[in-house]
PDB file of C-alpha atoms in Angstrom:
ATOM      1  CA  UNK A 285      -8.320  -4.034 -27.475  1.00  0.00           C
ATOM      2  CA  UNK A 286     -10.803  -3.832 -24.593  1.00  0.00           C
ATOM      3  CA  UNK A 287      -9.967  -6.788 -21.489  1.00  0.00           C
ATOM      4  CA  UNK A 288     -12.756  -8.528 -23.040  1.00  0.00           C
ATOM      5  CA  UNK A 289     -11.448  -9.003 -25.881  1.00  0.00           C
ATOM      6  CA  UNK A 290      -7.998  -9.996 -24.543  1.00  0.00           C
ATOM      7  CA  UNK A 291      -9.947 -12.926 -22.544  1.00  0.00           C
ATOM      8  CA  UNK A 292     -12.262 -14.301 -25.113  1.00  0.00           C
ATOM      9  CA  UNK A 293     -10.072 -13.639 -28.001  1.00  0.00           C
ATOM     10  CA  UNK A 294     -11.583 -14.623 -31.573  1.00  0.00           C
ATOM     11  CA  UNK A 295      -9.690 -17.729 -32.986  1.00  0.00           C
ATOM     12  CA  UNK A 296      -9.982 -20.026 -35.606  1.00  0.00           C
ATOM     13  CA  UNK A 297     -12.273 -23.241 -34.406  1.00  0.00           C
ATOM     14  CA  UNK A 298      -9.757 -25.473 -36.436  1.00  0.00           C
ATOM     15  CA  UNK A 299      -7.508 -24.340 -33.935  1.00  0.00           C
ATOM     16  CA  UNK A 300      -9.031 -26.256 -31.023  1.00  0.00           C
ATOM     17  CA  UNK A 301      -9.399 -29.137 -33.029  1.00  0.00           C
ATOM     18  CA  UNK A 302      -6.091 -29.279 -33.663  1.00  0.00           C
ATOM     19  CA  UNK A 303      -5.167 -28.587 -30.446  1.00  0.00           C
ATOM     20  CA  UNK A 304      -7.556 -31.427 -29.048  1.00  0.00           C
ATOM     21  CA  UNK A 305      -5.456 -34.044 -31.788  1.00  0.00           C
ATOM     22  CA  UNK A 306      -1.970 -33.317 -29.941  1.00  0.00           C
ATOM     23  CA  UNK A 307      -3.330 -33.442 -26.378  1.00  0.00           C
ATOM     24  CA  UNK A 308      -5.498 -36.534 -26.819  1.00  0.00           C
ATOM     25  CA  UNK A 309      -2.221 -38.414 -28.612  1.00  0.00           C
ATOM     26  CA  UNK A 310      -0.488 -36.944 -25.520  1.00  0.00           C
ATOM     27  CA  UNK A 311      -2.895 -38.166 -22.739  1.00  0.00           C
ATOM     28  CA  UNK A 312      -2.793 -41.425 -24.621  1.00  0.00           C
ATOM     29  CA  UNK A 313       1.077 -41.268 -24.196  1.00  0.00           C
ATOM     30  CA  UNK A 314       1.159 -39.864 -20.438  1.00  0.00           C
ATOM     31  CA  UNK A 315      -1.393 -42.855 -19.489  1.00  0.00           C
ATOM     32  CA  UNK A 316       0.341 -45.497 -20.799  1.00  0.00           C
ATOM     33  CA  UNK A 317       4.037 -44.365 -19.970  1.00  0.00           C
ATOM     34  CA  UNK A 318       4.294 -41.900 -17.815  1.00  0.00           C
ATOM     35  CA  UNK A 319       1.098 -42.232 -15.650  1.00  0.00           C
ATOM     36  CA  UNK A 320       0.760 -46.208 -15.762  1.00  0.00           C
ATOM     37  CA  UNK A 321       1.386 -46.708 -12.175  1.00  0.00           C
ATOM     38  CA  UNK A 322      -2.636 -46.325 -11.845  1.00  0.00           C
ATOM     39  CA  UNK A 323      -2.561 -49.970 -13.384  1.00  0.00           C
ATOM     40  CA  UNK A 324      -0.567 -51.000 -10.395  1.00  0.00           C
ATOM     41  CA  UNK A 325      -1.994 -49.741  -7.776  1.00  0.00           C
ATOM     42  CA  UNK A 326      -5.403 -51.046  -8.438  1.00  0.00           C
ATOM     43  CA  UNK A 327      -4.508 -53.965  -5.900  1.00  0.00           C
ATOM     44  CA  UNK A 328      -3.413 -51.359  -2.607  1.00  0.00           C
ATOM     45  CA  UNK A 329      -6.587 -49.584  -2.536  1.00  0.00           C
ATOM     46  CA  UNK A 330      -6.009 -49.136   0.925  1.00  0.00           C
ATOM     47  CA  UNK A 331      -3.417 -46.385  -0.421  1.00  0.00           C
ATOM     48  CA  UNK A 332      -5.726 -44.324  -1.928  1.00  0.00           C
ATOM     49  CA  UNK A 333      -5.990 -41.124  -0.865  1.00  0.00           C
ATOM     50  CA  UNK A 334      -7.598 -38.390  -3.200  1.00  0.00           C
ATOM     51  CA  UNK A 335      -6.371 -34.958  -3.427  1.00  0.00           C
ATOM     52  CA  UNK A 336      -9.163 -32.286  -3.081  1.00  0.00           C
ATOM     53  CA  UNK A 337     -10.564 -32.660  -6.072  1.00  0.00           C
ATOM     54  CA  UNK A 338     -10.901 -36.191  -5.578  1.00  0.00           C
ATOM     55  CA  UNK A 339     -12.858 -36.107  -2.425  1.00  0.00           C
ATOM     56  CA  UNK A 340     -15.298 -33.066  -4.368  1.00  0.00           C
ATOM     57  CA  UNK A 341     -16.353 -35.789  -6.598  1.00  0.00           C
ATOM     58  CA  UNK A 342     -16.319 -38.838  -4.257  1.00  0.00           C
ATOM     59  CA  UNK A 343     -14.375 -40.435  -6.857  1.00  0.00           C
ATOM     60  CA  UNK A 344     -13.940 -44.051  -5.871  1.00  0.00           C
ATOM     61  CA  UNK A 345      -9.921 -45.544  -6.285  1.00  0.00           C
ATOM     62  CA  UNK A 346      -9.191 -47.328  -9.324  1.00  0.00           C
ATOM     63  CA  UNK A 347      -9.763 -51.088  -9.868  1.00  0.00           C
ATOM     64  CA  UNK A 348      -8.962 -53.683 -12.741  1.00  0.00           C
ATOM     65  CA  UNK A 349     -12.009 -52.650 -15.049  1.00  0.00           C
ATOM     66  CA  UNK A 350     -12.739 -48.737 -13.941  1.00  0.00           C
ATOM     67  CA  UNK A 351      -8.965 -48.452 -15.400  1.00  0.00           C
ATOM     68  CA  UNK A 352      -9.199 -50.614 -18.060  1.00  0.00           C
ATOM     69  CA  UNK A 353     -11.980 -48.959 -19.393  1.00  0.00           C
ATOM     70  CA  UNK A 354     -10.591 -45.223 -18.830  1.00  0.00           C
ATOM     71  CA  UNK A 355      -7.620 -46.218 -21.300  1.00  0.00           C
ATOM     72  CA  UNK A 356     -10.306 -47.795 -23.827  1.00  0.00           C
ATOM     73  CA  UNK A 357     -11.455 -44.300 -23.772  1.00  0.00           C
ATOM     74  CA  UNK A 358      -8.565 -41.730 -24.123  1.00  0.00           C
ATOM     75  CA  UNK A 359      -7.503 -44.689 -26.734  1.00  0.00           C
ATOM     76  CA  UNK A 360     -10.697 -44.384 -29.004  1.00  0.00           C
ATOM     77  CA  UNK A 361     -10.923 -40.205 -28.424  1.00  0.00           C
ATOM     78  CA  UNK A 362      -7.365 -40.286 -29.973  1.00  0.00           C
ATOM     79  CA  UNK A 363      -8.813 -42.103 -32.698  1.00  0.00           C
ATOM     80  CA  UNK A 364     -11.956 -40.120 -32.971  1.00  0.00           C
ATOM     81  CA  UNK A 365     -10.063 -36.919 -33.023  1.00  0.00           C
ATOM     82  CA  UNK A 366      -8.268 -37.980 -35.955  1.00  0.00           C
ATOM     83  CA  UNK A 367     -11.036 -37.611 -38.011  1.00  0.00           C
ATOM     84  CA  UNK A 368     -12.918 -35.091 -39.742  1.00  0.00           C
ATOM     85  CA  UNK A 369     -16.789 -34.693 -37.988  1.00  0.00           C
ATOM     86  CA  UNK A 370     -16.225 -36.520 -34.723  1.00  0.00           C
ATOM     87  CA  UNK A 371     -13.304 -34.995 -33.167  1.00  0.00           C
ATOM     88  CA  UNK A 372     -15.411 -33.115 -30.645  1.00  0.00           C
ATOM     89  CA  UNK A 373     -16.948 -36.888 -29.523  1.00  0.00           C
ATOM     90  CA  UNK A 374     -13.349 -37.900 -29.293  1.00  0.00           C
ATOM     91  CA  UNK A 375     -12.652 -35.168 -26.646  1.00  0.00           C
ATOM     92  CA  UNK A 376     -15.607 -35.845 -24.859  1.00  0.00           C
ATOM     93  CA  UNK A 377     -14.037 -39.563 -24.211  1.00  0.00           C
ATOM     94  CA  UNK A 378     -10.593 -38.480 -23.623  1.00  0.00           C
ATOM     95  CA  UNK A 379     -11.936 -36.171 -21.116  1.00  0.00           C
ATOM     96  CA  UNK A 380     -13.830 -39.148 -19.412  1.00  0.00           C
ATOM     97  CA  UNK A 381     -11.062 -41.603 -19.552  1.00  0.00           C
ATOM     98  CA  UNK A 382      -8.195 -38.881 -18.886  1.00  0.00           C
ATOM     99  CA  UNK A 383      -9.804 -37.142 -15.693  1.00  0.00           C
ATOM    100  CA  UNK A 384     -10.405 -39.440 -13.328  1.00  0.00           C
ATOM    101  CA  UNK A 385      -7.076 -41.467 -14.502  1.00  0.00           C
ATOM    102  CA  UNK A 386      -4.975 -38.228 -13.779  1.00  0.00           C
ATOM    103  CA  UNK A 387      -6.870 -38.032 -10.202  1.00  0.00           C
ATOM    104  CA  UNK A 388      -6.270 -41.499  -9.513  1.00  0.00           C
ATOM    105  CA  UNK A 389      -2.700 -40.812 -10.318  1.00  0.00           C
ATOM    106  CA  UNK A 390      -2.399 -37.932  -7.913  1.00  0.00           C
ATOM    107  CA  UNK A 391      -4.066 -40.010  -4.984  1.00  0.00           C
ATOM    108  CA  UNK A 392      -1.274 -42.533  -4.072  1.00  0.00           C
ATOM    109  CA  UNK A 393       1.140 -39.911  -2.161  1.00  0.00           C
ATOM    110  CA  UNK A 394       2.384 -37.312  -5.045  1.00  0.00           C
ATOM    111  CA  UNK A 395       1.001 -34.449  -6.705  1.00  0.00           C
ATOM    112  CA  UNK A 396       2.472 -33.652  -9.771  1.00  0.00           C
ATOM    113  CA  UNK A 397       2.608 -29.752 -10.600  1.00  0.00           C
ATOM    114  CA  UNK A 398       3.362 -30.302 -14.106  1.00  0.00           C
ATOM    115  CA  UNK A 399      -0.027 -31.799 -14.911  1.00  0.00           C
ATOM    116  CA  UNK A 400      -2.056 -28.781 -13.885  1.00  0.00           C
ATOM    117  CA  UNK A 401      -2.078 -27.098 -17.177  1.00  0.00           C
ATOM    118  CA  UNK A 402      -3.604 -30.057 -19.321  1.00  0.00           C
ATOM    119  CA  UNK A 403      -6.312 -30.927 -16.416  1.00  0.00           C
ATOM    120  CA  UNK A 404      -7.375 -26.894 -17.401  1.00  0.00           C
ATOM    121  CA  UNK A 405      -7.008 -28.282 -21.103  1.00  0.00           C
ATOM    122  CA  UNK A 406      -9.114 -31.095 -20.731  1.00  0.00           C
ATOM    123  CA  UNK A 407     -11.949 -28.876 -18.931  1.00  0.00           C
ATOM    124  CA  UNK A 408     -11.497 -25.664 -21.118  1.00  0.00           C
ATOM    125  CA  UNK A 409     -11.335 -27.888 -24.456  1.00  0.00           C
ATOM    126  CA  UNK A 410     -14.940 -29.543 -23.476  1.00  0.00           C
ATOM    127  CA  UNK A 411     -16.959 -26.165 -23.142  1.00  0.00           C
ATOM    128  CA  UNK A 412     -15.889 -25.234 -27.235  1.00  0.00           C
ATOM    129  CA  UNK A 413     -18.447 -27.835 -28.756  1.00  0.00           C
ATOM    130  CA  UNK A 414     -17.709 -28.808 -32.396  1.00  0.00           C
ATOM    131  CA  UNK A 415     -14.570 -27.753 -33.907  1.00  0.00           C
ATOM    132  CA  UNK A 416     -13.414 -29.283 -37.022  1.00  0.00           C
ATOM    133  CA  UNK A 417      -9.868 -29.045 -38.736  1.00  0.00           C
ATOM    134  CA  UNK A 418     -10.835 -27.243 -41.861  1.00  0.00           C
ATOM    135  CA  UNK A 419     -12.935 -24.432 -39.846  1.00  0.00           C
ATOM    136  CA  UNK A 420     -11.134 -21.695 -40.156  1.00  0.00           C
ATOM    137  CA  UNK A 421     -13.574 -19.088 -39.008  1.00  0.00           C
ATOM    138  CA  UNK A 422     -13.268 -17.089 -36.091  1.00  0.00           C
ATOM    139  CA  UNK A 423     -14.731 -18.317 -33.020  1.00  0.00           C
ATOM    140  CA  UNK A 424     -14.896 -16.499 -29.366  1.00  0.00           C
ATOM    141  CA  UNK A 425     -15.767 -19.731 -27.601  1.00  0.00           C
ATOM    142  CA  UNK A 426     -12.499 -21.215 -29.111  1.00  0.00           C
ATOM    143  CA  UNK A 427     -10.624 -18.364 -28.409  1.00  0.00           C
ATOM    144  CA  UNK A 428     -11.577 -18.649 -24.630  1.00  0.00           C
ATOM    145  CA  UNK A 429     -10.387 -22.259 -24.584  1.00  0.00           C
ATOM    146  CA  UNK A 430      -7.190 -21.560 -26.025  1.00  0.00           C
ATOM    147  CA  UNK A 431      -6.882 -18.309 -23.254  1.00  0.00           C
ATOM    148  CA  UNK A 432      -7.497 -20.517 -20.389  1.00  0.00           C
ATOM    149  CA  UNK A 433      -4.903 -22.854 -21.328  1.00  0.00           C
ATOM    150  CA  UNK A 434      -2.364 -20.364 -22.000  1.00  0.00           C
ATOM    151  CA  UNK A 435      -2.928 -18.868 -18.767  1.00  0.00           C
ATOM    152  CA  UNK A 436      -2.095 -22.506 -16.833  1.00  0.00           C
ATOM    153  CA  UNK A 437       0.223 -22.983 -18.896  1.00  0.00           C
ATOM    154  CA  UNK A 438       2.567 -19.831 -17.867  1.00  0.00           C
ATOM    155  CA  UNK A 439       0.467 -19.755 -14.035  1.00  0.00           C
ATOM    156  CA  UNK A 440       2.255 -23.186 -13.648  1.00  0.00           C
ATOM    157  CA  UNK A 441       6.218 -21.419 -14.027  1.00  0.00           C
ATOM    158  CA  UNK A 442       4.654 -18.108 -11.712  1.00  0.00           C
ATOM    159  CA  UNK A 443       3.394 -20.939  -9.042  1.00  0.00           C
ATOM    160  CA  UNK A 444       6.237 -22.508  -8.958  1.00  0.00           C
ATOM    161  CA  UNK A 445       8.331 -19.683  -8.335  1.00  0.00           C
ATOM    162  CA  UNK A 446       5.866 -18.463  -5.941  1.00  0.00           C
ATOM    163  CA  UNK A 447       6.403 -22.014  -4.027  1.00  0.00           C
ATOM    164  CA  UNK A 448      10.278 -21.323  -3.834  1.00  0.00           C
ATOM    165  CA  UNK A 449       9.965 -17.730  -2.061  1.00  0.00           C
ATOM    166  CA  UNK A 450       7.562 -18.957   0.569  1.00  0.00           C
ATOM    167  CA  UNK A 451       9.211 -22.552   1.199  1.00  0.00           C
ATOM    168  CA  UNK A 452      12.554 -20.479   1.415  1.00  0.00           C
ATOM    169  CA  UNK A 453      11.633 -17.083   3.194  1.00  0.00           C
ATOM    170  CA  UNK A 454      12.677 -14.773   0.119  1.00  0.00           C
ATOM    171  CA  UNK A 455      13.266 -15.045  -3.680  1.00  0.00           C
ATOM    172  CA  UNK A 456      17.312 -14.870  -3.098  1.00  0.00           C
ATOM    173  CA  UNK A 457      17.548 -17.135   0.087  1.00  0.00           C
ATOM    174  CA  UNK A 458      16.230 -20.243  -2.909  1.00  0.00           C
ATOM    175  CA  UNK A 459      18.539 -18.586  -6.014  1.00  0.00           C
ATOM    176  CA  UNK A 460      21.456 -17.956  -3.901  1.00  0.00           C
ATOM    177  CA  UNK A 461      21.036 -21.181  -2.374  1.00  0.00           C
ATOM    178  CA  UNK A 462      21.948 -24.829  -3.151  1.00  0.00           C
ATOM    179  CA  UNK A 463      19.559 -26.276  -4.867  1.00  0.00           C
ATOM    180  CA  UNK A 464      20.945 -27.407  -7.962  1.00  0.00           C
ATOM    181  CA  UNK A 465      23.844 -28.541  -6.859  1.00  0.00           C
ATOM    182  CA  UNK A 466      22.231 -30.715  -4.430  1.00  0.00           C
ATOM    183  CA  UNK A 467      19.653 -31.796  -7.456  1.00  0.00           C
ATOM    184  CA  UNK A 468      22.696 -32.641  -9.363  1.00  0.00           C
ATOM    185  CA  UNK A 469      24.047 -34.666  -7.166  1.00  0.00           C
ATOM    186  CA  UNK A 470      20.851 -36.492  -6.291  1.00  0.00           C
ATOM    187  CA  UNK A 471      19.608 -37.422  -9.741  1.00  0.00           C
ATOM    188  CA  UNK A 472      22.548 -36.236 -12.188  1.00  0.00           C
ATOM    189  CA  UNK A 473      24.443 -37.823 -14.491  1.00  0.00           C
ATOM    190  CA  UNK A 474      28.308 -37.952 -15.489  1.00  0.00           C
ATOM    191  CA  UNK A 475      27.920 -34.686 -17.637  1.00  0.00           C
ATOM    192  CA  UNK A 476      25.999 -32.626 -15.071  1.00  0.00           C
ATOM    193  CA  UNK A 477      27.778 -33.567 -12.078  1.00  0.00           C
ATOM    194  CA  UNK A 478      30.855 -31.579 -14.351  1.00  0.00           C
ATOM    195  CA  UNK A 479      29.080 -28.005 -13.564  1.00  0.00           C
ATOM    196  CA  UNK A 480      29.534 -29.230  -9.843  1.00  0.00           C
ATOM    197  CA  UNK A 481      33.226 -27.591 -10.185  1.00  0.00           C
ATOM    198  CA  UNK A 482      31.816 -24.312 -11.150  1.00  0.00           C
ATOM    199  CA  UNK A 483      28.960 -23.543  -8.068  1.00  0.00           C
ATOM    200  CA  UNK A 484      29.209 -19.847  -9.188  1.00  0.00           C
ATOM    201  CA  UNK A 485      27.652 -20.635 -12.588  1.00  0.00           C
ATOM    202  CA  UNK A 486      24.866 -23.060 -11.256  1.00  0.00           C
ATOM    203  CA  UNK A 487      23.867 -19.959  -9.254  1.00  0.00           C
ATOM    204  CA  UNK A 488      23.729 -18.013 -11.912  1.00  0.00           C
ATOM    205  CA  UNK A 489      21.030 -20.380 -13.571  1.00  0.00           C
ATOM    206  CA  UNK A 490      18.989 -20.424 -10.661  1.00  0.00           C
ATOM    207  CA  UNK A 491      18.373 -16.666 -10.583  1.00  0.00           C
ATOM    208  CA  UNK A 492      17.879 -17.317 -14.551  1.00  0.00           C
ATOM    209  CA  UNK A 493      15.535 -19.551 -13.714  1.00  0.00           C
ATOM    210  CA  UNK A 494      13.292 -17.925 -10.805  1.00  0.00           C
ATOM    211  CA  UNK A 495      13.112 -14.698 -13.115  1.00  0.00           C
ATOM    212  CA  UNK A 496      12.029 -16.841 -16.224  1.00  0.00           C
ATOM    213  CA  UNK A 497       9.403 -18.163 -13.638  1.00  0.00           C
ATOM    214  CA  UNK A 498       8.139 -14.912 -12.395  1.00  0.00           C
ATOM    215  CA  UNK A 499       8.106 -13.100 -16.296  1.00  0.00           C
ATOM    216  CA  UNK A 500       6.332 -16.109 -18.057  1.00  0.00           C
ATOM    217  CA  UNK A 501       2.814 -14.651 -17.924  1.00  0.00           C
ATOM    218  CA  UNK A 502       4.757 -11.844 -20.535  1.00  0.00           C
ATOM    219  CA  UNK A 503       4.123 -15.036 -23.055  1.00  0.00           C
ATOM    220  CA  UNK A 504       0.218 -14.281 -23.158  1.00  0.00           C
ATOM    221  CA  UNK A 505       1.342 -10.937 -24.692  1.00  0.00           C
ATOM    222  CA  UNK A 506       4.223 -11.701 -27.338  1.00  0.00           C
ATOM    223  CA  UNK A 507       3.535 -12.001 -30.821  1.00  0.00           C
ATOM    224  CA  UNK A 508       5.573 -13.327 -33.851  1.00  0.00           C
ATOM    225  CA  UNK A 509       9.514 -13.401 -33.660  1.00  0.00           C
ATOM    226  CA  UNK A 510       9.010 -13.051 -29.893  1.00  0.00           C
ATOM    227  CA  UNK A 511       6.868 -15.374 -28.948  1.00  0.00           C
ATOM    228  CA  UNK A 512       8.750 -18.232 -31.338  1.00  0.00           C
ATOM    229  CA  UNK A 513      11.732 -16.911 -29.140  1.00  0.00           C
ATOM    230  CA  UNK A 514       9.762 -17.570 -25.840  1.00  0.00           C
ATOM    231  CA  UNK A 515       8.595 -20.517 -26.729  1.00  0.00           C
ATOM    232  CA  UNK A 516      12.273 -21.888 -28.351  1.00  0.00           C
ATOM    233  CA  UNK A 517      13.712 -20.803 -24.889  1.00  0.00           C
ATOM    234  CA  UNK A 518      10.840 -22.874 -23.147  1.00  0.00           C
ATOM    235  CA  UNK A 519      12.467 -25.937 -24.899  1.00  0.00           C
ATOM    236  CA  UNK A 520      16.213 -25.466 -24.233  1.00  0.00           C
ATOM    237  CA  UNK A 521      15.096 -24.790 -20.783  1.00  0.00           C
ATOM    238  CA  UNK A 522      13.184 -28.422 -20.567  1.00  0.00           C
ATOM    239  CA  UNK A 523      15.491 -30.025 -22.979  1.00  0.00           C
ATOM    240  CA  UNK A 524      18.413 -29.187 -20.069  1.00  0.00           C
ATOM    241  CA  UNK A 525      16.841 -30.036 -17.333  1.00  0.00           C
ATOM    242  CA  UNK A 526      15.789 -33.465 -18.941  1.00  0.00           C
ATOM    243  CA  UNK A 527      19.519 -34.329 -20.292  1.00  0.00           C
ATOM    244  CA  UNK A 528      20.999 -32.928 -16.792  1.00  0.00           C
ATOM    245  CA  UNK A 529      18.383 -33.972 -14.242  1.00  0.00           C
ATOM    246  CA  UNK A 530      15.999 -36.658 -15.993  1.00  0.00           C
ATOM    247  CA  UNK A 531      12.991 -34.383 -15.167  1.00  0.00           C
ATOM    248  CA  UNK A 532      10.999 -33.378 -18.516  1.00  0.00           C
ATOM    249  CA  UNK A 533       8.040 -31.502 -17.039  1.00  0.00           C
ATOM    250  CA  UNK A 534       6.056 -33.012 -20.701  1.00  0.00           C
ATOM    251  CA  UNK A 535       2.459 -32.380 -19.610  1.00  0.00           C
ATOM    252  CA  UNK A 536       3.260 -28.525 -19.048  1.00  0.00           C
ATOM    253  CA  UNK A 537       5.646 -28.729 -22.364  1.00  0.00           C
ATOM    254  CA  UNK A 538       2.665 -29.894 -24.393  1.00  0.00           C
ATOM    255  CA  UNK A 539       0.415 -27.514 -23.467  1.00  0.00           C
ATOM    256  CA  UNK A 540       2.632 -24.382 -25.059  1.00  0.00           C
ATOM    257  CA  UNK A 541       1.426 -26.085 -28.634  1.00  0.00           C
ATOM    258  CA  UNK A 542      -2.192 -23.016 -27.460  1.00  0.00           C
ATOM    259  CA  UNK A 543       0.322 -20.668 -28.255  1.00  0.00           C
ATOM    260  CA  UNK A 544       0.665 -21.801 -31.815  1.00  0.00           C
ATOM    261  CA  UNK A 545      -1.294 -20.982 -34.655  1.00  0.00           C
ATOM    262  CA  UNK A 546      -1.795 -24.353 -35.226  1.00  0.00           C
ATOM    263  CA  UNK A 547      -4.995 -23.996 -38.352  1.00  0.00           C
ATOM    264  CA  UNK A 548      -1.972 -23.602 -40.456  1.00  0.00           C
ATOM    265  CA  UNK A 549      -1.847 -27.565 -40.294  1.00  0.00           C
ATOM    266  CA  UNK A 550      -4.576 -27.752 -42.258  1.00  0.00           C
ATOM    267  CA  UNK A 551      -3.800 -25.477 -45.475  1.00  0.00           C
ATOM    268  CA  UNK A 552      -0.269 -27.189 -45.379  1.00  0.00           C
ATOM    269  CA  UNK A 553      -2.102 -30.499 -45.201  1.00  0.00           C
ATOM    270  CA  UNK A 554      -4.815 -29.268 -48.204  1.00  0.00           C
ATOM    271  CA  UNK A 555      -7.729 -29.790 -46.362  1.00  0.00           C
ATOM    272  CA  UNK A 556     -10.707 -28.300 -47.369  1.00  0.00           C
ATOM    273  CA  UNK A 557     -11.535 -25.398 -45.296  1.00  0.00           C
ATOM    274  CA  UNK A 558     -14.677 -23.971 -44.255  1.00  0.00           C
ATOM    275  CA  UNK A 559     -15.545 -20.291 -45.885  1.00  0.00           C
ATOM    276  CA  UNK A 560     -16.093 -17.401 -43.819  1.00  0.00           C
ATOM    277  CA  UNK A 561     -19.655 -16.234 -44.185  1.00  0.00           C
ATOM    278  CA  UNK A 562     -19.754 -12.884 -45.452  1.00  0.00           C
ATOM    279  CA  UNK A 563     -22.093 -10.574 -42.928  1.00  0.00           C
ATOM    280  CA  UNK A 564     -22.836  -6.963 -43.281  1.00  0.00           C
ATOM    281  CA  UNK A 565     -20.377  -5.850 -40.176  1.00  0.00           C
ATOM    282  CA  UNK A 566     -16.920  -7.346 -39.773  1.00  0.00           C
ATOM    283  CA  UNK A 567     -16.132 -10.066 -38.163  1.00  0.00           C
ATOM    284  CA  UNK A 568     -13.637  -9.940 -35.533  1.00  0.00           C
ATOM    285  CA  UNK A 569     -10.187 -10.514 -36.433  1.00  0.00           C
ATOM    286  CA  UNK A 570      -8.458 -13.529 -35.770  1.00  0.00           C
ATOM    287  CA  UNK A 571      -5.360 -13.316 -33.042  1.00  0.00           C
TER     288      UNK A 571
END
């Protein structure tokens, strides 16, 4: 396999359409719960302050009806995507609505790492075109989509753990430090603040953690039992620091559905799928 062909990897087109259904239910989801302060601070534009990407596209701060409409949006490409023929459309408007709602979001004083992978989503998603559930033949420009959201994906873990050695001087000055224990006692609950009697263990997470962080790129080459055993350890990991901290990290979490062969939905689900043309040299093989 030539670097090429490890970038622009042939894939199924159902798979981006499947992959569009989760993350426009998901946008849907992170406006209206997770995201919703952009509803609020349509009255302090004063506030606003846009991030660099922001200020590229002179994007104005939110008000009443520019809001209002963005959620009309990411709510009718949810429902577009849902069907058979129009799910690219439906991107197209969750894209609209989503983009500028997840820059207004970052504009009011915080930048939230954990949404950088589905912003690359919501860009990488829109250059595939058509993409139905029952297609199952193999298409390069869905195959770079998927790549580039794979890459954020795991780039978001490496960045962060790039962020801890230069805020703290050196990989060990964070791990061997006292970070957790001071997270736990910030924002933990009666069950977490019990591993505050063994410090030695919380230190061994955190070097767990950092080296989890710097290997997660490995995930863009694992296939079969190890890359269900990546991407089961990605959940514990998230799962823990949700029940122990109250930080879920969903956004990032939501993107690791690229990894997944996810066409298999629709055999399980009997739709009809789309035959593969049969051409006098081979097609290339699916990943």
């Amino acid at each position: 396999m030539t670097v090429l062909d490890w970038l622009v990897p042939a894939v199924p087109a159902a798979r981006v359409a499947w992959l569009r259904r989760i993350l426009a239910g998901f946008v849907l989801l992170d406006a209206t719960l997770l995201t919703n302060h952009v509803l609020q601070h349509v009255h302090v534009a004063a506030f606003w302050h846009p991030g660099i990407v922001g200020r590229t596209l002179h994007l104005p701060p939110p008000t009443s009806l520019t809001a209002t409409t963005a959620l009309v949006l990411m709510a009718a490409g949810f429902a577009l995507s849902l069907t058979r023929r129009l799910g690219h459309i439906g991107w197209v408007c969750t894209a609209v609505g989503y983009l500028p709602w997840v820059f207004w979001s970052m504009g009011f004083g915080y930048v939230a790492h954990d949404h950088m992978a589905i912003v690359v989503a919501v860009f990488a998603l829109l250059s595939v075109g058509r993409a139905d559930a029952d297609d199952l033949r193999p298409s390069r420009s869905a195959g770079w989509a998927v790549r580039c959201v794979q890459i954020a994906t795991v780039m978001t873990y490496t960045g962060s753990a790039v962020s801890k050695w230069v805020r703290s001087g050196t990989p060990a000055a964070w791990a061997d430090g006292a970070v957790t224990v001071w997270a736990l006692t910030r924002r933990g609950n009666a069950v977490s603040r019990l591993l505050l009697e063994v410090p030695q263990f919380l230190v061994a997470v955190q070097w767990v953690v950092l080296c989890c962080e710097f290997l997660a790129p490995v995930a863009l080459f694992l296939r079969r039992r190890l890359l269900w055993a990546a991407l089961g350890a990605v959940v514990v990991f998230h799962l823990s620091t949700y029940l122990t901290l109250g930080i879920h990290f969903l956004p990032t979490v939501v993107c690791w559905a690229a990894f997944l062969p996810l066409e298999r939905l629709s055999r399980r689900r009997g739709e009809r799928t789309a035959p593969i043309p049969r051409t006098p040299t081979a097609s290339p093989r699916p990943t």
